[in-house]
Short mmCIF file of C-alpha atoms in Angstrom, two decimals:
data_model
loop_
_atom_site.label_atom_id
_atom_site.label_comp_id
_atom_site.label_asym_id
_atom_site.label_seq_id
_atom_site.Cartn_x
_atom_site.Cartn_y
_atom_site.Cartn_z
CA MET A 1 1.29 -17.54 16.93
CA THR A 2 -1.27 -19.78 18.56
CA GLY A 3 -0.91 -23.44 17.67
CA GLN A 4 -4.24 -24.50 19.09
CA ARG A 5 -5.99 -25.14 15.77
CA PRO A 6 -4.89 -26.72 12.46
CA SER A 7 -4.56 -24.45 9.44
CA ALA A 8 -5.66 -24.91 5.85
CA PRO A 9 -5.46 -27.12 3.92
CA SER A 10 -5.15 -29.78 6.66
CA ALA A 11 -7.96 -28.41 8.86
CA PRO A 12 -11.27 -30.28 8.70
CA PRO A 13 -14.10 -28.84 6.59
CA ALA A 14 -16.04 -26.08 8.36
CA ASP A 15 -19.59 -24.86 8.08
CA VAL A 16 -18.48 -21.21 8.08
CA CYS A 17 -15.12 -19.65 7.27
CA LEU A 18 -14.79 -16.21 8.91
CA LEU A 19 -12.40 -13.77 7.22
CA MET A 20 -10.92 -11.28 9.68
CA GLU A 21 -8.50 -8.49 8.75
CA GLY A 22 -6.48 -6.98 11.59
CA SER A 23 -8.93 -8.01 14.29
CA TYR A 24 -10.08 -11.34 15.75
CA PRO A 25 -8.58 -13.17 17.54
CA TYR A 26 -5.56 -10.93 18.17
CA VAL A 27 -6.98 -7.41 18.58
CA ALA A 28 -9.60 -6.66 21.21
CA GLY A 29 -12.40 -4.36 20.13
CA GLY A 30 -16.02 -4.12 19.07
CA VAL A 31 -15.74 -6.13 15.84
CA SER A 32 -13.64 -8.82 17.51
CA THR A 33 -16.08 -9.14 20.42
CA TRP A 34 -18.98 -9.34 17.95
CA THR A 35 -17.18 -12.13 16.09
CA HIS A 36 -16.36 -14.03 19.26
CA ASP A 37 -19.99 -13.85 20.38
CA LEU A 38 -21.22 -14.90 16.92
CA ILE A 39 -19.11 -18.06 17.05
CA ARG A 40 -20.25 -18.92 20.57
CA ALA A 41 -23.90 -18.30 19.70
CA HIS A 42 -23.79 -21.05 17.05
CA GLY A 43 -21.99 -23.77 18.96
CA ASP A 44 -23.28 -26.54 16.72
CA LEU A 45 -21.62 -25.01 13.65
CA GLY A 46 -17.94 -25.47 12.89
CA PHE A 47 -15.99 -22.28 12.16
CA HIS A 48 -12.62 -21.77 10.48
CA VAL A 49 -11.03 -18.37 11.16
CA VAL A 50 -8.72 -16.77 8.59
CA ALA A 51 -6.70 -14.06 10.36
CA LEU A 52 -5.23 -11.56 7.90
CA VAL A 53 -2.35 -9.92 9.77
CA ALA A 54 0.52 -7.65 8.75
CA ASP A 55 3.54 -9.88 9.35
CA ARG A 56 4.85 -13.08 10.87
CA ASN A 57 5.63 -11.68 14.32
CA ASP A 58 4.35 -13.69 17.27
CA ARG A 59 0.93 -12.57 18.47
CA ARG A 60 -0.88 -13.31 21.68
CA PRO A 61 -4.59 -13.99 21.18
CA ALA A 62 -6.89 -11.50 22.86
CA TYR A 63 -9.65 -14.14 22.89
CA GLU A 64 -9.67 -17.83 23.70
CA LEU A 65 -10.99 -19.59 20.63
CA PRO A 66 -14.27 -21.40 21.33
CA PRO A 67 -14.23 -25.19 20.89
CA ASN A 68 -16.28 -25.00 17.69
CA VAL A 69 -13.43 -23.15 15.94
CA THR A 70 -11.97 -26.09 14.04
CA GLY A 71 -9.23 -24.25 12.15
CA LEU A 72 -7.11 -21.09 12.17
CA THR A 73 -5.21 -19.94 9.08
CA HIS A 74 -2.97 -16.88 8.89
CA VAL A 75 -2.43 -14.63 5.88
CA PHE A 76 0.65 -12.40 6.23
CA LEU A 77 -0.24 -9.36 4.16
CA GLN A 78 3.21 -7.79 4.04
CA ASP A 79 5.11 -11.07 3.83
CA PRO A 80 3.63 -13.44 1.24
CA ASP A 81 5.10 -16.91 0.92
CA PRO A 82 8.47 -16.69 -0.90
CA GLY A 83 7.78 -19.33 -3.54
CA TRP A 84 10.43 -20.61 -5.92
CA LEU A 85 13.50 -18.62 -6.94
CA TRP A 86 12.79 -19.40 -10.58
CA LEU A 87 9.69 -20.56 -12.38
CA PRO A 88 9.28 -21.49 -16.04
CA GLY A 89 7.20 -18.81 -17.71
CA ALA A 90 7.74 -16.31 -14.89
CA ARG A 91 8.09 -13.41 -17.31
CA ARG A 92 4.88 -14.33 -19.12
CA LEU A 93 3.08 -14.57 -15.78
CA VAL A 94 4.21 -11.13 -14.64
CA ASP A 95 3.42 -9.60 -18.02
CA ALA A 96 -0.08 -11.11 -17.93
CA LEU A 97 -0.67 -9.76 -14.41
CA GLU A 98 0.19 -6.21 -15.41
CA ALA A 99 -3.13 -5.36 -17.07
CA PRO A 100 -5.48 -6.44 -14.26
CA LEU A 101 -3.17 -4.93 -11.62
CA THR A 102 -3.19 -1.62 -13.47
CA ARG A 103 -6.97 -1.63 -13.76
CA LEU A 104 -7.31 -2.33 -10.03
CA GLN A 105 -5.43 0.91 -9.38
CA GLN A 106 -8.02 2.74 -11.45
CA GLN A 107 -11.25 1.35 -9.95
CA GLY A 108 -11.56 -2.18 -11.24
CA GLY A 109 -13.50 -5.01 -9.64
CA LEU A 110 -14.32 -8.70 -9.72
CA GLU A 111 -13.29 -9.20 -13.35
CA GLU A 112 -9.72 -8.17 -12.53
CA ILE A 113 -9.62 -10.36 -9.40
CA ALA A 114 -10.92 -13.32 -11.42
CA GLU A 115 -8.19 -12.79 -14.00
CA ILE A 116 -5.51 -12.71 -11.28
CA VAL A 117 -6.93 -15.83 -9.63
CA ARG A 118 -6.86 -17.68 -12.97
CA LEU A 119 -3.24 -16.71 -13.57
CA ILE A 120 -2.02 -17.65 -10.10
CA ALA A 121 -4.17 -20.73 -9.36
CA SER A 122 -2.14 -23.26 -11.37
CA ARG A 123 1.12 -21.83 -9.98
CA ARG A 124 0.10 -21.62 -6.31
CA GLY A 125 2.84 -23.13 -4.14
CA ARG A 126 5.50 -22.18 -6.70
CA ALA A 127 4.86 -18.52 -7.51
CA GLY A 128 5.44 -16.25 -4.57
CA ARG A 129 7.14 -13.13 -3.27
CA ARG A 130 10.42 -13.81 -5.06
CA ILE A 131 8.87 -13.77 -8.52
CA LEU A 132 5.80 -11.56 -8.05
CA LEU A 133 7.46 -8.80 -6.02
CA ASN A 134 11.25 -9.17 -5.96
CA SER A 135 12.15 -10.26 -9.49
CA GLU A 136 13.55 -8.07 -12.24
CA GLU A 137 10.38 -8.75 -14.24
CA ALA A 138 8.23 -7.45 -11.37
CA PHE A 139 10.38 -4.33 -11.05
CA ARG A 140 10.09 -3.56 -14.75
CA MET A 141 6.33 -4.05 -14.54
CA VAL A 142 6.08 -1.49 -11.73
CA VAL A 143 8.18 0.96 -13.75
CA ARG A 144 5.77 0.65 -16.69
CA MET A 145 2.73 0.98 -14.42
CA CYS A 146 4.13 4.14 -12.85
CA ARG A 147 4.82 5.75 -16.23
CA ARG A 148 1.27 5.07 -17.34
CA SER A 149 -0.62 5.74 -14.09
CA LEU A 150 1.30 8.48 -12.29
CA PRO A 151 4.01 9.84 -14.59
CA ASP A 152 4.52 12.94 -12.41
CA ALA A 153 4.83 11.03 -9.12
CA SER A 154 8.03 10.22 -7.30
CA PHE A 155 8.94 6.73 -8.52
CA LEU A 156 10.34 5.84 -5.11
CA GLU A 157 7.02 6.65 -3.42
CA TYR A 158 5.07 4.87 -6.18
CA PHE A 159 7.29 1.80 -5.94
CA TRP A 160 6.91 1.32 -2.20
CA GLY A 161 3.21 2.22 -2.21
CA THR A 162 2.43 -0.17 -5.05
CA ARG A 163 4.58 -2.86 -3.48
CA ALA A 164 2.59 -2.64 -0.23
CA LEU A 165 -0.71 -2.91 -2.11
CA MET A 166 0.50 -5.79 -4.28
CA SER A 167 1.97 -7.60 -1.31
CA GLY A 168 -1.41 -7.71 0.42
CA LEU A 169 -3.15 -8.73 -2.78
CA PHE A 170 -0.72 -11.53 -3.60
CA ALA A 171 -0.69 -12.78 0.00
CA THR A 172 -4.48 -13.07 -0.18
CA MET A 173 -4.36 -14.83 -3.55
CA LEU A 174 -1.56 -17.26 -2.57
CA ALA A 175 -2.73 -18.37 0.89
CA PRO A 176 -4.21 -21.88 1.29
CA MET A 177 -7.99 -21.94 0.99
CA PRO A 178 -9.88 -23.50 3.94
CA ARG A 179 -12.68 -25.87 3.04
CA ALA A 180 -16.05 -24.46 4.08
CA LYS A 181 -19.70 -24.32 3.09
CA VAL A 182 -19.94 -20.53 3.50
CA TYR A 183 -17.26 -17.82 3.45
CA HIS A 184 -18.11 -14.80 5.60
CA ALA A 185 -15.97 -11.64 5.41
CA ILE A 186 -16.30 -9.16 8.27
CA SER A 187 -15.04 -6.27 6.14
CA THR A 188 -14.11 -5.55 2.56
CA GLY A 189 -10.39 -4.80 1.99
CA TYR A 190 -8.20 -7.89 1.95
CA ALA A 191 -10.74 -9.96 3.87
CA GLY A 192 -13.23 -9.07 1.15
CA LEU A 193 -10.72 -10.07 -1.53
CA PHE A 194 -10.35 -13.45 0.16
CA ALA A 195 -14.13 -13.84 0.07
CA ALA A 196 -14.19 -12.98 -3.64
CA ARG A 197 -11.43 -15.49 -4.32
CA ALA A 198 -13.27 -18.15 -2.29
CA LYS A 199 -16.44 -17.62 -4.31
CA LEU A 200 -14.52 -17.81 -7.58
CA GLU A 201 -12.52 -20.92 -6.67
CA THR A 202 -14.96 -23.01 -4.64
CA GLY A 203 -18.36 -22.01 -5.98
CA ARG A 204 -19.63 -21.75 -2.40
CA PRO A 205 -21.64 -18.73 -1.19
CA ALA A 206 -19.81 -15.67 0.12
CA LEU A 207 -21.27 -13.23 2.64
CA LEU A 208 -20.16 -9.79 3.81
CA THR A 209 -20.93 -8.00 7.07
CA GLU A 210 -19.66 -4.42 7.18
CA HIS A 211 -19.64 -2.80 10.59
CA GLY A 212 -17.85 0.32 9.40
CA ILE A 213 -17.31 1.12 5.74
CA TYR A 214 -13.75 -0.07 5.09
CA THR A 215 -13.04 2.40 2.31
CA ASN A 216 -14.18 5.34 4.44
CA GLU A 217 -11.88 4.33 7.29
CA ARG A 218 -8.96 3.84 4.90
CA ARG A 219 -9.74 7.26 3.37
CA ILE A 220 -9.33 8.92 6.75
CA GLU A 221 -6.03 7.12 7.35
CA ILE A 222 -4.70 7.77 3.84
CA LEU A 223 -5.58 11.45 3.72
CA MET A 224 -3.86 11.96 7.07
CA ALA A 225 -0.80 9.82 6.25
CA GLU A 226 2.34 11.95 6.04
CA TRP A 227 4.43 8.91 5.07
CA LEU A 228 2.33 8.26 1.97
CA PHE A 229 3.00 11.50 0.15
CA GLU A 230 5.79 13.67 1.45
CA GLY A 231 5.17 17.35 0.98
CA GLY A 232 1.45 16.88 0.45
CA ASP A 233 -1.27 18.65 2.40
CA ASN A 234 -2.45 16.15 5.01
CA SER A 235 -5.80 17.80 5.74
CA LEU A 236 -9.12 16.12 4.99
CA ALA A 237 -10.06 18.78 2.46
CA VAL A 238 -7.30 18.49 -0.09
CA GLU A 239 -7.79 20.17 -3.44
CA LYS A 240 -5.43 18.98 -6.13
CA LYS A 241 -5.38 19.11 -9.89
CA LYS A 242 -3.42 15.93 -10.59
CA ARG A 243 -3.97 12.40 -9.47
CA ASP A 244 -1.42 11.43 -6.84
CA LEU A 245 -0.40 8.43 -4.79
CA ARG A 246 -3.23 8.88 -2.35
CA ASP A 247 -5.73 8.65 -5.19
CA LEU A 248 -4.07 5.43 -6.29
CA TRP A 249 -4.50 3.92 -2.81
CA LEU A 250 -8.10 5.08 -2.54
CA ASP A 251 -8.99 3.81 -6.01
CA THR A 252 -7.33 0.47 -5.31
CA PHE A 253 -9.27 -0.07 -2.09
CA ALA A 254 -12.45 0.97 -3.93
CA SER A 255 -11.66 -1.75 -6.49
CA TYR A 256 -11.23 -4.31 -3.72
CA SER A 257 -14.59 -3.33 -2.22
CA LYS A 258 -16.35 -3.51 -5.60
CA ALA A 259 -14.92 -7.00 -6.21
CA CYS A 260 -16.20 -8.15 -2.83
CA TYR A 261 -19.64 -6.62 -3.35
CA ASP A 262 -19.97 -8.29 -6.74
CA ALA A 263 -18.85 -11.69 -5.46
CA CYS A 264 -20.98 -11.84 -2.31
CA ASP A 265 -24.44 -13.39 -2.22
CA GLY A 266 -25.55 -11.28 0.75
CA ILE A 267 -24.28 -7.92 2.06
CA TYR A 268 -25.21 -7.00 5.62
CA THR A 269 -24.59 -3.84 7.56
CA LEU A 270 -25.72 -2.25 10.79
CA TYR A 271 -27.80 0.74 9.77
CA GLY A 272 -29.21 2.58 6.76
CA GLY A 273 -26.47 5.18 6.47
CA ASN A 274 -23.93 2.48 5.62
CA GLN A 275 -26.13 1.17 2.83
CA GLU A 276 -25.95 4.52 1.07
CA PHE A 277 -22.15 4.26 0.99
CA GLN A 278 -22.37 0.68 -0.24
CA ARG A 279 -24.69 1.66 -3.09
CA ARG A 280 -22.38 4.50 -4.10
CA GLN A 281 -19.49 2.05 -4.31
CA GLY A 282 -21.38 -0.26 -6.62
CA ALA A 283 -23.12 -2.76 -4.34
CA ASP A 284 -26.25 -4.32 -5.82
CA PRO A 285 -29.21 -2.91 -3.81
CA ALA A 286 -30.95 -6.29 -4.05
CA LYS A 287 -28.20 -7.87 -1.93
CA LEU A 288 -28.32 -5.30 0.88
CA LYS A 289 -29.89 -5.95 4.25
CA ILE A 290 -29.68 -4.29 7.68
CA VAL A 291 -28.88 -6.49 10.67
CA PRO A 292 -28.04 -4.33 13.70
CA ASN A 293 -25.60 -5.22 16.42
CA GLY A 294 -27.04 -7.02 19.41
CA ILE A 295 -25.74 -7.36 22.94
CA ASP A 296 -26.45 -9.62 25.90
CA TYR A 297 -29.19 -7.47 27.34
CA ALA A 298 -30.02 -9.97 30.07
CA GLY A 299 -26.42 -9.94 31.27
CA TYR A 300 -25.70 -6.20 31.08
CA SER A 301 -29.05 -5.23 32.57
CA LYS A 302 -28.06 -7.05 35.78
CA VAL A 303 -25.21 -4.61 36.46
CA THR A 304 -25.83 -3.01 39.85
CA ARG A 305 -25.38 0.74 40.16
CA ASP A 306 -22.82 1.83 42.75
CA GLY A 307 -24.68 4.20 45.03
CA SER A 308 -21.75 4.94 47.32
CA ASP A 309 -20.30 8.41 47.86
CA ARG A 310 -17.80 8.43 45.00
CA PRO A 311 -16.44 11.03 42.55
CA PRO A 312 -18.45 11.79 39.38
CA THR A 313 -17.07 9.40 36.78
CA ILE A 314 -17.03 9.39 32.99
CA ALA A 315 -15.39 6.81 30.74
CA LEU A 316 -14.15 6.39 27.20
CA ILE A 317 -14.42 2.69 26.43
CA GLY A 318 -12.36 1.55 23.47
CA ARG A 319 -8.93 1.11 21.95
CA VAL A 320 -6.48 3.97 22.43
CA VAL A 321 -5.95 4.69 18.72
CA PRO A 322 -6.28 7.85 16.59
CA ILE A 323 -9.67 6.93 15.09
CA LYS A 324 -11.14 7.05 18.63
CA ASP A 325 -9.81 10.63 19.06
CA VAL A 326 -8.82 10.04 22.67
CA LYS A 327 -7.10 13.45 22.68
CA THR A 328 -10.48 15.21 22.40
CA TYR A 329 -11.69 13.15 25.36
CA ILE A 330 -8.68 14.21 27.42
CA ARG A 331 -9.27 17.89 26.58
CA THR A 332 -12.93 17.41 27.48
CA ALA A 333 -11.86 16.12 30.89
CA ALA A 334 -9.71 19.21 31.39
CA ILE A 335 -12.70 21.48 30.74
CA LEU A 336 -14.99 19.46 33.02
CA ARG A 337 -12.49 19.46 35.87
CA GLU A 338 -12.70 23.24 36.08
CA GLU A 339 -16.26 22.84 37.36
CA ILE A 340 -16.06 19.32 38.80
CA PRO A 341 -12.69 19.17 40.60
CA ASP A 342 -13.07 15.58 41.83
CA LEU A 343 -13.95 14.24 38.36
CA LYS A 344 -12.58 10.86 37.33
CA ALA A 345 -12.17 10.32 33.58
CA MET A 346 -11.47 6.66 32.88
CA ILE A 347 -9.98 5.26 29.67
CA LEU A 348 -11.00 1.60 29.52
CA GLY A 349 -9.47 -0.24 26.62
CA PRO A 350 -6.36 -1.87 25.15
CA LEU A 351 -3.17 0.21 25.05
CA GLU A 352 -0.94 -1.99 22.90
CA GLU A 353 -2.22 -1.36 19.37
CA ASP A 354 -0.57 2.06 18.83
CA PRO A 355 2.06 2.73 21.53
CA GLY A 356 3.10 5.98 19.89
CA TYR A 357 -0.41 7.40 20.10
CA VAL A 358 -0.77 6.20 23.69
CA GLU A 359 2.40 8.08 24.58
CA GLU A 360 1.09 11.23 22.89
CA CYS A 361 -2.10 10.96 24.96
CA ARG A 362 -0.12 10.51 28.18
CA THR A 363 1.94 13.57 27.30
CA ILE A 364 -1.23 15.66 26.92
CA VAL A 365 -2.50 14.38 30.26
CA LYS A 366 0.75 15.43 31.92
CA HIS A 367 0.83 18.80 30.14
CA LEU A 368 -2.72 19.59 31.32
CA GLY A 369 -2.00 18.41 34.85
CA LEU A 370 -4.62 15.66 34.68
CA GLU A 371 -2.59 12.82 36.20
CA GLU A 372 -5.09 12.40 39.05
CA THR A 373 -8.13 12.84 36.78
CA VAL A 374 -7.50 10.82 33.60
CA ILE A 375 -6.74 7.17 34.33
CA PHE A 376 -5.56 4.66 31.71
CA ALA A 377 -6.98 1.40 33.07
CA GLY A 378 -6.19 -0.77 30.03
CA ARG A 379 -8.39 -3.66 29.00
CA VAL A 380 -10.97 -4.46 31.68
CA LYS A 381 -14.04 -6.60 32.25
CA LEU A 382 -16.68 -4.03 31.41
CA THR A 383 -19.38 -5.32 33.75
CA ASP A 384 -17.01 -4.73 36.67
CA TRP A 385 -16.91 -1.01 35.81
CA LEU A 386 -20.26 0.04 34.37
CA GLY A 387 -21.91 0.27 37.78
CA ARG A 388 -19.37 2.93 38.78
CA ILE A 389 -19.68 5.04 35.61
CA ASP A 390 -22.15 7.94 35.37
CA ALA A 391 -21.76 8.66 31.64
CA VAL A 392 -19.83 7.30 28.67
CA ALA A 393 -18.06 9.56 26.17
CA LEU A 394 -17.41 8.43 22.60
CA THR A 395 -15.27 10.95 20.70
CA SER A 396 -14.49 8.79 17.64
CA VAL A 397 -14.01 10.25 14.18
CA SER A 398 -15.44 7.07 12.64
CA GLU A 399 -17.75 4.38 14.00
CA ALA A 400 -20.39 2.02 12.71
CA GLN A 401 -22.74 0.89 15.45
CA PRO A 402 -20.66 0.96 18.63
CA LEU A 403 -21.37 -1.93 20.94
CA VAL A 404 -20.24 0.16 23.90
CA ILE A 405 -23.28 2.45 23.58
CA LEU A 406 -25.55 -0.59 23.72
CA GLU A 407 -23.66 -2.30 26.55
CA ALA A 408 -23.57 0.85 28.64
CA GLY A 409 -27.21 1.55 27.79
CA ALA A 410 -28.38 -1.86 28.93
CA SER A 411 -26.60 -1.13 32.22
CA GLY A 412 -28.39 2.21 32.57
CA VAL A 413 -25.46 4.44 31.57
CA PRO A 414 -26.17 7.23 29.03
CA THR A 415 -23.65 8.21 26.35
CA VAL A 416 -22.40 11.44 24.76
CA ALA A 417 -21.11 10.56 21.29
CA THR A 418 -19.93 12.23 18.12
CA ASP A 419 -22.28 12.31 15.14
CA VAL A 420 -20.71 9.37 13.31
CA GLY A 421 -22.11 6.07 12.10
CA SER A 422 -25.35 5.11 13.81
CA CYS A 423 -24.58 6.91 17.09
CA ALA A 424 -27.44 9.38 16.65
CA GLU A 425 -29.85 6.54 15.87
CA LEU A 426 -28.78 4.63 18.97
CA ILE A 427 -28.89 7.58 21.34
CA LEU A 428 -31.83 9.60 19.95
CA GLY A 429 -33.88 6.78 18.43
CA ARG A 430 -34.69 5.46 14.96
CA PRO A 431 -37.25 7.28 12.80
CA ASP A 432 -39.66 4.34 13.20
CA GLU A 433 -39.36 4.18 17.00
CA ASN A 434 -42.92 3.92 18.29
CA PRO A 435 -43.60 5.17 20.83
CA PRO A 436 -40.55 7.47 21.01
CA LEU A 437 -38.44 6.76 24.06
CA GLY A 438 -36.55 10.05 24.20
CA PRO A 439 -32.80 10.76 24.21
CA GLY A 440 -30.41 8.33 25.85
CA GLY A 441 -27.67 10.94 26.03
CA ALA A 442 -26.47 13.51 23.50
CA ILE A 443 -24.80 13.88 20.10
CA THR A 444 -21.93 16.32 19.52
CA PRO A 445 -19.82 17.49 16.55
CA LEU A 446 -16.46 15.92 15.77
CA ALA A 447 -13.38 17.08 17.69
CA SER A 448 -15.32 19.44 19.97
CA PRO A 449 -14.17 19.26 23.60
CA LEU A 450 -16.42 22.22 24.53
CA ASP A 451 -19.61 20.60 23.20
CA THR A 452 -18.70 17.22 24.67
CA ALA A 453 -17.93 18.77 28.05
CA ARG A 454 -21.22 20.71 28.03
CA GLU A 455 -23.32 17.59 27.43
CA LEU A 456 -21.37 15.51 29.95
CA ARG A 457 -21.70 18.28 32.53
CA ALA A 458 -25.49 18.19 32.13
CA LEU A 459 -25.55 14.44 32.74
CA LEU A 460 -23.21 14.59 35.72
CA LEU A 461 -24.78 17.55 37.53
CA ASP A 462 -28.48 17.07 36.70
CA ARG A 463 -29.41 13.72 38.22
CA PRO A 464 -33.07 13.66 37.03
CA TRP A 465 -31.89 14.31 33.46
CA ARG A 466 -29.28 11.56 33.74
CA GLU A 467 -31.87 9.11 35.05
CA ARG A 468 -34.33 9.92 32.23
CA CYS A 469 -31.59 9.37 29.63
CA ALA A 470 -30.51 6.15 31.33
CA GLU A 471 -34.04 4.74 31.28
CA ALA A 472 -34.58 5.73 27.63
CA ILE A 473 -31.42 4.03 26.40
CA ARG A 474 -32.10 0.96 28.55
CA GLN A 475 -35.56 0.52 27.01
CA ARG A 476 -34.23 1.15 23.48
CA VAL A 477 -31.60 -1.55 23.80
CA ALA A 478 -34.14 -4.03 25.18
CA ARG A 479 -36.59 -3.31 22.36
CA TYR A 480 -34.30 -3.26 19.32
CA TYR A 481 -30.82 -4.58 20.12
CA ASP A 482 -31.16 -7.77 22.16
CA LYS A 483 -28.61 -10.29 20.89
CA VAL A 484 -31.05 -13.19 21.15
CA GLU A 485 -32.98 -11.86 18.17
CA ILE A 486 -29.85 -10.93 16.20
CA ASP A 487 -28.45 -14.45 16.67
CA ARG A 488 -31.67 -15.87 15.27
CA ILE A 489 -31.33 -13.70 12.15
CA TYR A 490 -27.74 -14.79 11.49
CA ARG A 491 -28.63 -18.44 12.02
CA ALA A 492 -31.29 -18.15 9.34
CA ILE A 493 -28.74 -16.52 7.01
CA TYR A 494 -26.21 -19.30 7.61
CA ASP A 495 -28.76 -22.09 7.21
CA GLU A 496 -30.00 -20.63 3.93
CA HIS A 497 -26.54 -20.34 2.38
CA ILE A 498 -25.13 -23.59 3.76
CA ALA A 499 -27.95 -25.37 1.94
CA MET A 500 -27.16 -23.74 -1.40
CA PRO A 501 -25.60 -25.82 -4.20
CA ASP A 502 -22.12 -25.14 -5.54
CA ARG A 503 -22.02 -22.48 -8.23
CA PRO A 504 -18.58 -22.67 -9.85
CA ILE A 505 -17.56 -19.41 -11.52
CA LEU A 506 -14.11 -20.25 -12.87
CA ALA A 507 -15.36 -23.11 -15.01
CA GLY A 508 -12.82 -25.29 -16.72
CA ARG A 509 -10.04 -24.48 -14.28
CA THR A 510 -8.64 -26.82 -11.65
CA MET A 511 -8.53 -24.86 -8.43
CA SER A 512 -6.64 -25.62 -5.24
CA ALA A 513 -9.62 -25.83 -2.91
CA GLY A 514 -13.11 -27.23 -3.00
CA ALA A 515 -16.27 -26.88 -1.02
CA ALA A 516 -16.73 -28.90 2.11
#
């Protein structure tokens, strides 16, 4: 772990506490880059970063923390602090936790989180993993919860599934609370739970920015997870008569999202489609606002196109993980090579997040004989490559508002993307675009190498069409997605909420942290 910044509670008070689950500063990607740029754009504000990570293994930062990051606290979701071996009243504590924990598995919300915070607050530093997860009282509680919630489920599967969920919850509830004037979660999930807890304990404002909808992304992972429910159908269109362990996970994450929505003073997302999901999951429409991603248009627009005699080149820019569906990209390259033998299909992005998936992708490349066509370049400086790329391919099964489309667009590179998130809005234009700028590439169905190859072929072989798309997306980014304007919007949001008075929610309780 990096030792460059003090952690809570010893870190100095911050203006903004950013709550990051599984991303900044250790995982490179769109959300992490957005966060890094946000911090740098407001150099006169002090930021404390809470990194919610899986375990206590050493991690190498993917980003150098800017000097205005005054603190860095880690929350180890699968390894909460051990706490004492024995605690007076431990049985009463566990018994009292049973009701709100059970309701969270059946679509609860902020009321349940507040109850858990009240129960744990006075015991923080003493209660921990040993009592809350490993004690005989905790085991008996899980047995009772299983009998009531999923009596037909395998207890072994229920036990380990519930333990994983409770571990993350308790880690979030037990971690030291940084002192800050505003708490800003960059997703729901456990980061959102931390924001809800911060609002309850400190009385300071809490904000949420959702790039992708956390519960939707977890739904994809859970419905495809063979480990979660052995013998179950792992398709995305499961029909079942009885509630099973997957339902429990989905309902629990829905509860976490609802608690975050209810606690937050402002809820921001990137485009209108996300707001519909937020409303369905219980977010107050009055709190919702769209703030799109922005990129450094001035910087990316300076990229010089490589006009040398080089092979036609496409690129997938992103992490090599299942949600990016890199396998469809590889199969697309195989189809394109039949007509464009000298094609180069670059994969520009980190390879370390899911080594097993990377190996599967390499195996497909070898099986299809694409070793000279598909090139895994790893993490790169994007501006060094964009001038040599003719078209970007985005084959993801889930996205929000991909920065790569904007970055490539500002550099004059069109994109072919799946119809997920705001990709269609970015590439084809918003309904209120006036005057219409035209397509900046093409939109294709999910997991369709044939459609993706057809649209990429058109861009590669029809130069006038490629140039028209490049100019359209360049103008669209300049008009709507310049980071200068987006930074101004977030500064106004921060200034407004920093100036707000404390609004204590858990009145009459002595909490472990206070506002800065």
